Coordinates of C-alpha atoms and ligand atoms in Angstrom, one line a residue:
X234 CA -32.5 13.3 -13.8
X235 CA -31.6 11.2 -11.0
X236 CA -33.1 11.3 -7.3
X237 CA -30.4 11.6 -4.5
X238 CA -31.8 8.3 -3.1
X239 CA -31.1 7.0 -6.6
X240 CA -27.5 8.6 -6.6
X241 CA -26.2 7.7 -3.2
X242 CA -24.4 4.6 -2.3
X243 CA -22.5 4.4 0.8
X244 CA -24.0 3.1 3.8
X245 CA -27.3 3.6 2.3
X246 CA -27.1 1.0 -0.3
X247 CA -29.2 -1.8 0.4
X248 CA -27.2 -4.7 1.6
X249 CA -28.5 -7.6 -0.8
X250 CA -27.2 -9.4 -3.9
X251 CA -29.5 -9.1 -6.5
X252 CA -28.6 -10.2 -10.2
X253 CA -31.7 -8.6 -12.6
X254 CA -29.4 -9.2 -16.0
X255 CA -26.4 -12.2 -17.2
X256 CA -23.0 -10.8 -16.1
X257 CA -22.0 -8.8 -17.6
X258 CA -25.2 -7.3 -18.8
X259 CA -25.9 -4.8 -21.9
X260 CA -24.9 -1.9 -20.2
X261 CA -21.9 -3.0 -19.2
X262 CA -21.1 -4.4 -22.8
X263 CA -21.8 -1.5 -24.6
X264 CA -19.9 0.3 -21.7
X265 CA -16.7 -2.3 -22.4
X266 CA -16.9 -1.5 -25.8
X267 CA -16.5 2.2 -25.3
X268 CA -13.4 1.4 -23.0
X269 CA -11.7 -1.1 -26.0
X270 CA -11.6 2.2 -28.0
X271 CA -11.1 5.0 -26.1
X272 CA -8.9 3.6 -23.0
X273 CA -5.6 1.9 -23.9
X274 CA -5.3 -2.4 -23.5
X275 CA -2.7 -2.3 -20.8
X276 CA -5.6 -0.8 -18.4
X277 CA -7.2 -4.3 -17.8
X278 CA -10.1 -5.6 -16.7
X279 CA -10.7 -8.2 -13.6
X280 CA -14.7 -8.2 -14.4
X281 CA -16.5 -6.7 -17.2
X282 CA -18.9 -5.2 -14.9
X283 CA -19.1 -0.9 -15.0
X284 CA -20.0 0.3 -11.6
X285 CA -22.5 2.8 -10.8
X286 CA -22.7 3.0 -7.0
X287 CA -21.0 1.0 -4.1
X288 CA -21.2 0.9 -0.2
X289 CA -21.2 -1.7 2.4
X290 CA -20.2 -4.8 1.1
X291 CA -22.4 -3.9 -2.2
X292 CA -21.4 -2.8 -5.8
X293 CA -24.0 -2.1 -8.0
X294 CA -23.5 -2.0 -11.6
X295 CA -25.0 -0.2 -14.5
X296 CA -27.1 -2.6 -15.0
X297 CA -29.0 -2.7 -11.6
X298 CA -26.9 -6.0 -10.7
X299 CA -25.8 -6.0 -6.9
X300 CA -22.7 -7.5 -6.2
X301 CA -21.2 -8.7 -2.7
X302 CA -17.6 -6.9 -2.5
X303 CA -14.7 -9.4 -1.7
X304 CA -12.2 -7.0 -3.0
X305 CA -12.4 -3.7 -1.9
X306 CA -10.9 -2.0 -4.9
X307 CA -8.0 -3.9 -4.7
X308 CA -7.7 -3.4 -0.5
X309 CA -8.9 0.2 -0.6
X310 CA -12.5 0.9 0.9
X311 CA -12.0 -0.8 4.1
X312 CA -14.4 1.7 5.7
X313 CA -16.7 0.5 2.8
X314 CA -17.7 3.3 -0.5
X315 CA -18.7 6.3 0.2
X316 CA -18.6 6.1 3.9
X317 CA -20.1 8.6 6.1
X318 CA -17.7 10.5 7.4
X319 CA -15.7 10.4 4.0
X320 CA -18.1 11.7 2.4
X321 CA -19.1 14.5 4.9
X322 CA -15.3 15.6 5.7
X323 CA -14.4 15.6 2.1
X324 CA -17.1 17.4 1.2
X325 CA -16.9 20.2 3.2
X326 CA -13.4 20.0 2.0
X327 CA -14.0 20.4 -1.6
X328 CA -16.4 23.4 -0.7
X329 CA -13.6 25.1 0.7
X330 CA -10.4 24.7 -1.1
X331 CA -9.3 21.7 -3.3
X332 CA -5.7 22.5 -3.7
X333 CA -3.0 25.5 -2.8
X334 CA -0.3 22.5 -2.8
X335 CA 0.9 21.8 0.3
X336 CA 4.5 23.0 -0.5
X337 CA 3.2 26.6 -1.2
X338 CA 0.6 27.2 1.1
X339 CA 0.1 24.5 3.7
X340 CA -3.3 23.2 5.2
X341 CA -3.9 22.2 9.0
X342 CA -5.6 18.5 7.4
X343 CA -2.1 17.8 5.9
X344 CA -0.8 17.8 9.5
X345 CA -3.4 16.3 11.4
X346 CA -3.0 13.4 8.9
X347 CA 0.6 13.2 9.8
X348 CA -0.1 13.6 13.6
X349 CA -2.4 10.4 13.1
X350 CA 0.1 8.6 11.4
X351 CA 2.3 9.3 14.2
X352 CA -0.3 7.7 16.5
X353 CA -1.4 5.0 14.9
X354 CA 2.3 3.7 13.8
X355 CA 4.0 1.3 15.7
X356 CA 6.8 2.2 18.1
X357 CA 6.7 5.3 20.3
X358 CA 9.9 6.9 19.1
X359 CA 9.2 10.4 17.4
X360 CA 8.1 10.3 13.9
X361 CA 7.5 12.5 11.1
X362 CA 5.6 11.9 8.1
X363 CA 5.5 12.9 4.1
X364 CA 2.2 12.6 2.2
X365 CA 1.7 11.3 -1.8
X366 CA -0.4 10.3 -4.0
X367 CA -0.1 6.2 -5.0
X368 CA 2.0 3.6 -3.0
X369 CA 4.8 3.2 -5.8
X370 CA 5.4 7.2 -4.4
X371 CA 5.4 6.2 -1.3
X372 CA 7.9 3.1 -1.6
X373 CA 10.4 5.5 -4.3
X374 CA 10.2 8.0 -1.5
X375 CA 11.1 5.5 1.5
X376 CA 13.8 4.3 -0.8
X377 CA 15.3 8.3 -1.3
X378 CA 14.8 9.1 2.1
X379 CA 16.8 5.8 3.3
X380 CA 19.6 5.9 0.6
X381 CA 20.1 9.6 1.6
X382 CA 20.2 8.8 5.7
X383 CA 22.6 6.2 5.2
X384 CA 24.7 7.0 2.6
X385 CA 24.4 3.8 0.9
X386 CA 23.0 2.4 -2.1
X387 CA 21.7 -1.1 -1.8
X388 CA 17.9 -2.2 -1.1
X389 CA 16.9 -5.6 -0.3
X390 CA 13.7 -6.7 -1.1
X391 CA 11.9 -10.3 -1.4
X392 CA 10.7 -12.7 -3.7
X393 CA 7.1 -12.6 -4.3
X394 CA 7.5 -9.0 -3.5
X395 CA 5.1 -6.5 -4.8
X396 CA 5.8 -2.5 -4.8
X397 CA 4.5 -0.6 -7.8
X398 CA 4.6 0.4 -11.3
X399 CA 7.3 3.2 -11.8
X400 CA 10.3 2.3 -12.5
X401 CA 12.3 2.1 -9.5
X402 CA 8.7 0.0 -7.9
X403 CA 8.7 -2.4 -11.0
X404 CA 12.5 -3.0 -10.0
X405 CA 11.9 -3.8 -6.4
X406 CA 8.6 -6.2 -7.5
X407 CA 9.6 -9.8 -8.1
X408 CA 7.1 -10.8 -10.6
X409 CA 7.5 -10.2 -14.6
X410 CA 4.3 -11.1 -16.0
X411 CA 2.5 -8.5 -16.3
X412 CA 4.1 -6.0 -14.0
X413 CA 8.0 -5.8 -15.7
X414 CA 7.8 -7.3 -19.2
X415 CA 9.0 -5.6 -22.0
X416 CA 9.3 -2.2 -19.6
X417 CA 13.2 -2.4 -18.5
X418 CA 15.9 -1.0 -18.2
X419 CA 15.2 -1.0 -14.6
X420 CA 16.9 0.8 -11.4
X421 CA 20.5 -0.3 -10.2
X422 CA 21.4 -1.2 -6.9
X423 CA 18.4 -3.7 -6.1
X424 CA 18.7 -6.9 -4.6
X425 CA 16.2 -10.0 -4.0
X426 CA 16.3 -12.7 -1.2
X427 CA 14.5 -15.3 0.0
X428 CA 11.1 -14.6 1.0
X429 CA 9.8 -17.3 4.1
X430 CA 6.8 -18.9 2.1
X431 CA 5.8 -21.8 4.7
X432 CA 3.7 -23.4 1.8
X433 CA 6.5 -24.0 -0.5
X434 CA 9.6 -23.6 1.6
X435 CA 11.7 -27.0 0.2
X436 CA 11.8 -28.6 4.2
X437 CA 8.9 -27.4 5.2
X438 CA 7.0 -25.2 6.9
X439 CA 8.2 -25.8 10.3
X440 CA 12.1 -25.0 9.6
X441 CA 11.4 -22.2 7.0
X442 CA 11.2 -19.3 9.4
X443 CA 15.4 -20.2 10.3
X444 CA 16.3 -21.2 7.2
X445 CA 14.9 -18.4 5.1
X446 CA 15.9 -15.9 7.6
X447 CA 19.6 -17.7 7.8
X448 CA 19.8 -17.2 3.8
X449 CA 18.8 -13.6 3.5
X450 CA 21.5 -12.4 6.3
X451 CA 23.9 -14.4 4.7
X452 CA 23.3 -13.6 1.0
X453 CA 23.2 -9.7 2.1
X454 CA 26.5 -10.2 4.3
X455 CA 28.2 -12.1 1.7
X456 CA 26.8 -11.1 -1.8
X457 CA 25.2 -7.0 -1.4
X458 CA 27.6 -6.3 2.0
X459 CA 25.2 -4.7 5.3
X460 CA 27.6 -1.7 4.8
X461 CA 26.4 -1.2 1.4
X462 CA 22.7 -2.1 2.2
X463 CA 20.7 1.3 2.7
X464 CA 17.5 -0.2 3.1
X465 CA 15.1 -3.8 3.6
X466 CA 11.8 -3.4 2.0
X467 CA 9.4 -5.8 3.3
X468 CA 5.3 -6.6 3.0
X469 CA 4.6 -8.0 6.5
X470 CA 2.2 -9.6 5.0
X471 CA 2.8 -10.1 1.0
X472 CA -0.1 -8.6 -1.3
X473 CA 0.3 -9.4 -4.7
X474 CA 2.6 -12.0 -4.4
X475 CA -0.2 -14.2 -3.1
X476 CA -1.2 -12.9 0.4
X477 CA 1.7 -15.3 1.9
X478 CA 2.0 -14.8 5.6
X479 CA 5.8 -14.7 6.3
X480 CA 6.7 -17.7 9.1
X481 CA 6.6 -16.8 12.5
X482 CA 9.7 -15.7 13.8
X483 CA 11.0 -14.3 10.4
X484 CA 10.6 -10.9 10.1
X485 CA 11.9 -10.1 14.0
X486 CA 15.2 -11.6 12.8
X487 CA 15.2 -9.8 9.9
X488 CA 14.4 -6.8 11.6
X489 CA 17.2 -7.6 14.3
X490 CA 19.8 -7.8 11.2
X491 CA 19.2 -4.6 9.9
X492 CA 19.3 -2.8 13.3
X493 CA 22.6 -4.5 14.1
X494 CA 24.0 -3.2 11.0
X495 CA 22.1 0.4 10.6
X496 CA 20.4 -0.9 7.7
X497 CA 16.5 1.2 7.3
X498 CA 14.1 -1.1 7.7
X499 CA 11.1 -0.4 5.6
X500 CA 7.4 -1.8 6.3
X501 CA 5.3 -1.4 3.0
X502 CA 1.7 -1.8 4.5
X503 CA 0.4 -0.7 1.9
X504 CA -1.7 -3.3 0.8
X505 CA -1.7 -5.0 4.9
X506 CA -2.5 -1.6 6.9
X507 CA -5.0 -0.1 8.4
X508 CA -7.4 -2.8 10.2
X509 CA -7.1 -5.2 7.3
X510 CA -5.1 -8.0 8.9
X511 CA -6.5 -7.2 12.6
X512 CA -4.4 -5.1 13.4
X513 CA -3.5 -1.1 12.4
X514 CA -0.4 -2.5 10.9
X515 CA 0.3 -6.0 10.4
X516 CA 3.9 -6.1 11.6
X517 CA 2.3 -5.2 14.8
X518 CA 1.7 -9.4 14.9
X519 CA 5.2 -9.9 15.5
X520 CA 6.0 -7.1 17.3
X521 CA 8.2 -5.2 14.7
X522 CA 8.9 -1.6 14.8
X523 CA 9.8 -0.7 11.2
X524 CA 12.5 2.3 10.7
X525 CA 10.2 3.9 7.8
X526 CA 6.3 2.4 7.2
X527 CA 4.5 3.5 3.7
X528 CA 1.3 3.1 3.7
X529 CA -1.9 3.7 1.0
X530 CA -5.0 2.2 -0.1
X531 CA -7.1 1.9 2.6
X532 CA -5.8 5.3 4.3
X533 CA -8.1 7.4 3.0
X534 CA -11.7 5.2 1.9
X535 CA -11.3 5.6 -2.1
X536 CA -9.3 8.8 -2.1
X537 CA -6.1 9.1 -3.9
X538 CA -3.7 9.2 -0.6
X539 CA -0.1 7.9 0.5
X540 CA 2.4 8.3 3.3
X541 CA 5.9 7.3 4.2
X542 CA 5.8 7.7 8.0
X543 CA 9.2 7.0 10.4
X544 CA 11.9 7.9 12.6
X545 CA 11.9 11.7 12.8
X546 CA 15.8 11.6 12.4
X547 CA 15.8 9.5 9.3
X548 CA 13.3 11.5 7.7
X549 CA 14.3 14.7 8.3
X550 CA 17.4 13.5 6.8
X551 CA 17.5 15.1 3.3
X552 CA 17.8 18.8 2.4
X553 CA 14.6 21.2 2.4
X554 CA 12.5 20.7 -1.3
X555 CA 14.3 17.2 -2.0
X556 CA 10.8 15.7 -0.9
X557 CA 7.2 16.7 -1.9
X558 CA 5.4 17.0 -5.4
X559 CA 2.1 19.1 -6.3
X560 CA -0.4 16.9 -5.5
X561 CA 1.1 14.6 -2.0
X562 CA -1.5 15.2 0.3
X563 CA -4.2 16.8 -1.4
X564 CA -6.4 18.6 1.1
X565 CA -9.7 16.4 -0.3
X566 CA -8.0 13.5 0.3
X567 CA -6.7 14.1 3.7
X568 CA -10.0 15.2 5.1
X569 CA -11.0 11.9 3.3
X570 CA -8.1 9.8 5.4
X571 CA -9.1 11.8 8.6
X572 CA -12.9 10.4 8.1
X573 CA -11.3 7.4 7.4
X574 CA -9.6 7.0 10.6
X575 CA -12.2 8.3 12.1
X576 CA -14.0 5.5 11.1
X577 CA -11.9 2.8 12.1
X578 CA -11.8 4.2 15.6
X579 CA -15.4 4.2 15.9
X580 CA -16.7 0.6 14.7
X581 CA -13.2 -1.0 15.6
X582 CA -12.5 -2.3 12.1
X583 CA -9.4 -4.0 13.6
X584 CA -11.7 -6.4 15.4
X585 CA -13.9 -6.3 12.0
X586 CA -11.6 -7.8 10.5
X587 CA -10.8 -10.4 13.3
X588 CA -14.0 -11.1 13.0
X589 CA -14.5 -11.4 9.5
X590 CA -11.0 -14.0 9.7
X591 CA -13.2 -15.9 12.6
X592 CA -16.4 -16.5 9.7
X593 CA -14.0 -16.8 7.1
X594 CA -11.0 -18.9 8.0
X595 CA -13.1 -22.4 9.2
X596 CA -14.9 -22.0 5.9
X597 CA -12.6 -21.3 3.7
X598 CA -10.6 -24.7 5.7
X599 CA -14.2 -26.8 5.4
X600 CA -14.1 -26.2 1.6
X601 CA -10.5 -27.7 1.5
X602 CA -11.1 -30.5 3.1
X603 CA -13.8 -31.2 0.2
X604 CA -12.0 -29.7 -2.3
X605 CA -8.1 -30.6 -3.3
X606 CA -8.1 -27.6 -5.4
X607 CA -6.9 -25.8 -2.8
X608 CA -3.8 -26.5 -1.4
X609 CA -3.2 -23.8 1.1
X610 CA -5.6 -21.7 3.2
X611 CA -3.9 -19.1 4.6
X612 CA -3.6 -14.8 5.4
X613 CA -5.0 -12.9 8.2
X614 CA -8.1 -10.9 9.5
X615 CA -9.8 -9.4 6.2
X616 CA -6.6 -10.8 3.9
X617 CA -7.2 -13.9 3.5
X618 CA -7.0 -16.3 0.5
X619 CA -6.5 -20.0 -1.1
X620 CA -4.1 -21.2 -3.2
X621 CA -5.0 -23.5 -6.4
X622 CA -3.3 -26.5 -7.1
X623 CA -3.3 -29.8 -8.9
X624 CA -4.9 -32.0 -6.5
X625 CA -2.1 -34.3 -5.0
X626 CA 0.2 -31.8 -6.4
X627 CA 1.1 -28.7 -5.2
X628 CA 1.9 -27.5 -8.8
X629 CA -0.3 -24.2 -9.6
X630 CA -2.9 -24.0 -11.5
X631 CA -3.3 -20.4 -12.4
X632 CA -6.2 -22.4 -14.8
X633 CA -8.3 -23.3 -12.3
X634 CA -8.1 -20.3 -10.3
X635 CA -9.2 -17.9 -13.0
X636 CA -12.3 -20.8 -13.8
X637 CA -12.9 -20.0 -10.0
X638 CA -12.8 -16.5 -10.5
X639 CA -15.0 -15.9 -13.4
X640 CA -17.7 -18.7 -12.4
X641 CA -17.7 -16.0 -9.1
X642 CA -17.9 -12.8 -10.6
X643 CA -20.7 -15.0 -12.9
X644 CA -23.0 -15.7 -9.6
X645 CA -22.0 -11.8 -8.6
X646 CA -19.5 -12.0 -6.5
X647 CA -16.4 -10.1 -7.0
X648 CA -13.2 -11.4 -6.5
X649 CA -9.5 -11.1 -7.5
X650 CA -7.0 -13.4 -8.1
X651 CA -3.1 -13.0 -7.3
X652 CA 0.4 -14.5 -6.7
X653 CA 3.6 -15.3 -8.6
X654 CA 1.9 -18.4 -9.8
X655 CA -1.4 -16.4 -10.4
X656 CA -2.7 -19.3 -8.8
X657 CA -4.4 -17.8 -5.3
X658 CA -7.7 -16.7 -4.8
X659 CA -7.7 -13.6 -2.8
X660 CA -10.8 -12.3 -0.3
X661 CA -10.5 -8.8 0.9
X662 CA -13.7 -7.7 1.7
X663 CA -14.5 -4.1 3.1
X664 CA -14.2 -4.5 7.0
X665 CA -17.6 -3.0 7.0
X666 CA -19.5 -6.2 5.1
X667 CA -22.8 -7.6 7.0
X668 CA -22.2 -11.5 7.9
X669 CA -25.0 -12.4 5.9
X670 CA -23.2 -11.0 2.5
X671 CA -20.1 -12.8 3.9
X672 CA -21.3 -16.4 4.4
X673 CA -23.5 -15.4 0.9
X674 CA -19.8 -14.5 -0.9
X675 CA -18.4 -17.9 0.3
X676 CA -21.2 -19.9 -0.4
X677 CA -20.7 -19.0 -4.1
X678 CA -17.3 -19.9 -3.9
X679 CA -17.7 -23.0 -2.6
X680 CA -20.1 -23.6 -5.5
X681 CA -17.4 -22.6 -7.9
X682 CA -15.2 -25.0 -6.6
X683 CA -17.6 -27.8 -6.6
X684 CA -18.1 -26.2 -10.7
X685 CA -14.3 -26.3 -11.6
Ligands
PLP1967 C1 2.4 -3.8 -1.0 C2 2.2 -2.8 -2.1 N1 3.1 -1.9 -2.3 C3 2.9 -0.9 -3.2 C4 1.8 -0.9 -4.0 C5 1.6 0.1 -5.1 O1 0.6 1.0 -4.8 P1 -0.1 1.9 -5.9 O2 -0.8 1.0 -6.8 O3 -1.0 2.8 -5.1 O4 1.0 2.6 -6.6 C6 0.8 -1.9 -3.8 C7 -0.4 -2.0 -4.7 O5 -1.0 -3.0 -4.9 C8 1.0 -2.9 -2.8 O6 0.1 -3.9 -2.6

């Protein structure tokens, strides 16, 4: 039987890469070949690597391996696995109760989550918040909730956009490969604009904040109608559609349309909130003051939590019992956000991750002035990434990238890719990582570029 010392991760995990087998090693095979039968191919794999324990900037696998963490479960443990005061306030949690569903028998955590949320959100309006379970719940329920303030049908969202799997989500998300193909009919009523990419807009970076902005008012005047338009749905900072950083002076022109013309403007910082561009929500940079926010992922340090937080009026907008489901707002996983938050209060993981942009940035701009892989450096705070190109070029090269990828997760480092291209290397460690496993992380990948 195993120890506790040999159970725990969390903060206690030694903070060291250390590879003992080849990646993946046998455990891990014989692990994969268990999930080939038993868990169906959709479910697919960025590394072949089973995990036993993670903390810090450390995963270590079944095979002893010890990883350095530049992906954070996809954006998730920002506070790092298994942090303290997760652990210890979802604990006593599960000790006593796990679930009376919050539409039967409420729960003071449920509440104090929303009180946070009310805090922490920008704008000092009153606000009221809803909790779920996955971001795609949190965006379907922002879409009800606006659709039923306004009386209108119409959402707006971008290219490059990324909201979910369900079936409303996979209509608002731009790509098709792998997230729509072959899984339509998809929801009416949805309509895409122009998304300010600086990297790729046709005149360049420096008019694309105008022009873009320009195109969406006039394709939503013109072609969808503001009066129609119930909702904008907008990343401030675009996740999977490769971490692009909308130009400056965008999204406040955006956000002026739609309060000119009573149109719900919806933040989805799901992917960009909670300290991991900087900031406790990313459209803080600009100074926007989203109608409705919907936030998840790093909420609640690994559990399964989401929220649609906003103007009190707007949400209290529909009929008692058209919101809610069994499980929104588990009582585990809110005493897991509220250690969570608690958290990032305590170490300041906003300036963690300013920090962590202050290491990682000049590298990460070093390694593309060596390297002409990289076309584009780019994100902010803890989201940052690099986009792969033919050198001279700036045509993707979704090749290289994943030759990038794997020769990292090889050396033990794990890292994602992304984009519409699936061409952009993405870094998102936990805010919590030690400098030493940070410069360690990019000195693998700049030995994987100098490999590819
Ligand atoms: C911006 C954004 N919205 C929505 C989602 C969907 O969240 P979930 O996977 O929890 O449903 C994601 C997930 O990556 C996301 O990045």
């Amino acid at each position: 039987m195993s120890t506790m010392t040999e159970l725990s991760g969390g903060p206690s995990l030694p903070q060291q890469r250390k590879l003992v087998t080849e990646i993946p090693g046998p455990a891990s095979r014989e692990l994969m070949a268990r999930k080939r039968a038993a868990v169906a191919d959709g479910i697919g794999t960025v590394m072949p690597v089973f995990a036993a324990r993670a903390g810090g900037g450390i995963v270590e696998d079944v095979d002893g391996n010890s990883l350095i963490d530049f992906g954070s479960g996809i954006a998730v443990t920002s506070v790092g696995n298994s942090a303290e005061a997760v652990v210890r306030r979802a604990s006593a949690q599960l000790a006593r109760l796990t679930h009376t569903c919050a539409m039967v028998t409420p729960y003071e955590s449920y509440v104090e989550v929303c009180e946070e949320l009310a805090r922490l959100t920008p704008g000092d309006h009153a606000k009221k918040s809803i909790l779920l379970n996955s971001g795609a719940e949190a965006v379907e329920n922002a879409v009800k909730i606006a659709r039923y303030h306004t009386k209108r049908q119409a959402v707006v969202v971008f290219e490059h956009g990324y909201h979910g799997r369900t079936n409303l989500t996979m209509a608002l998300t731009a790509k098709s490969m792998p997230y729509k193909h072959g899984f339509g009919p998809f929801a009416p009523e949805i309509y895409r604009v122009p998304m300010a990419y600086p990297y790729r807009w046709p005149t360049g970076p420096e008019r694309c904040a105008e022009e873009a902005a320009a195109q969406v008012i006039d394709q939503i005047s013109k072609q969808v109608g503001a009066t129609e338009t119930a909702a904008i749905v907008v990343e401030p900072v675009l996740g999977e559609g490769g971490f692009i950083v909308p130009a400056r002076g965008f999204l406040p022109r955006i956000a002026a349309f739609a309060a000119e013309h009573g149109i719900v403007l919806v933040a989805d910082e799901i992917q960009s909130g909670f300290c991991r561009t900087g900031q406790w929500f990313a459209c803080e940079d600009e100074g926007i003051v989203p109608d409705l926010i919907t936030t998840a992922k790093g909420i609640a340090g690994g559990l399964p939590l989401a929220a649609v937080t906003g103007r009190a009026e707007i949400m209290d907008a529909t009929h008692v019992g058209g919101l809610g489901g069994t499980y929104g707002g588990n009582p585990v996983a809110c005493a897991a956000a509220l250690g969570s938050i608690e958290t990032m209060r305590e170490l300041d993981l906003a300036a963690r991750a300013r920090r962590i942009e202050e290491v990682m940035r000049p590298r990460l701009e070093a390694l593309a002035a060596e390297h002409p892989l990289i076309g584009d450096v780019r994100g902010r705070g803890a989201m940052l990434a690099v986009e792969i190109v033919t050198p001279g070029t700036k045509d993707p090269d979704p090749r290289a990238t994943a030759a990038v990828a794997a020769a990292c997760h090889s050396a033990g480092l794990i890292v994602l890719t992304t984009g519409t291209y699936g061409n952009v290397l993405r870094f998102l460690p936990p805010l919590v990582i030690g400098e030493d496993l940070l410069g360690e992380g990019l000195d693998i990948v700049g030995e994987a570029l100098a490999k590819v």
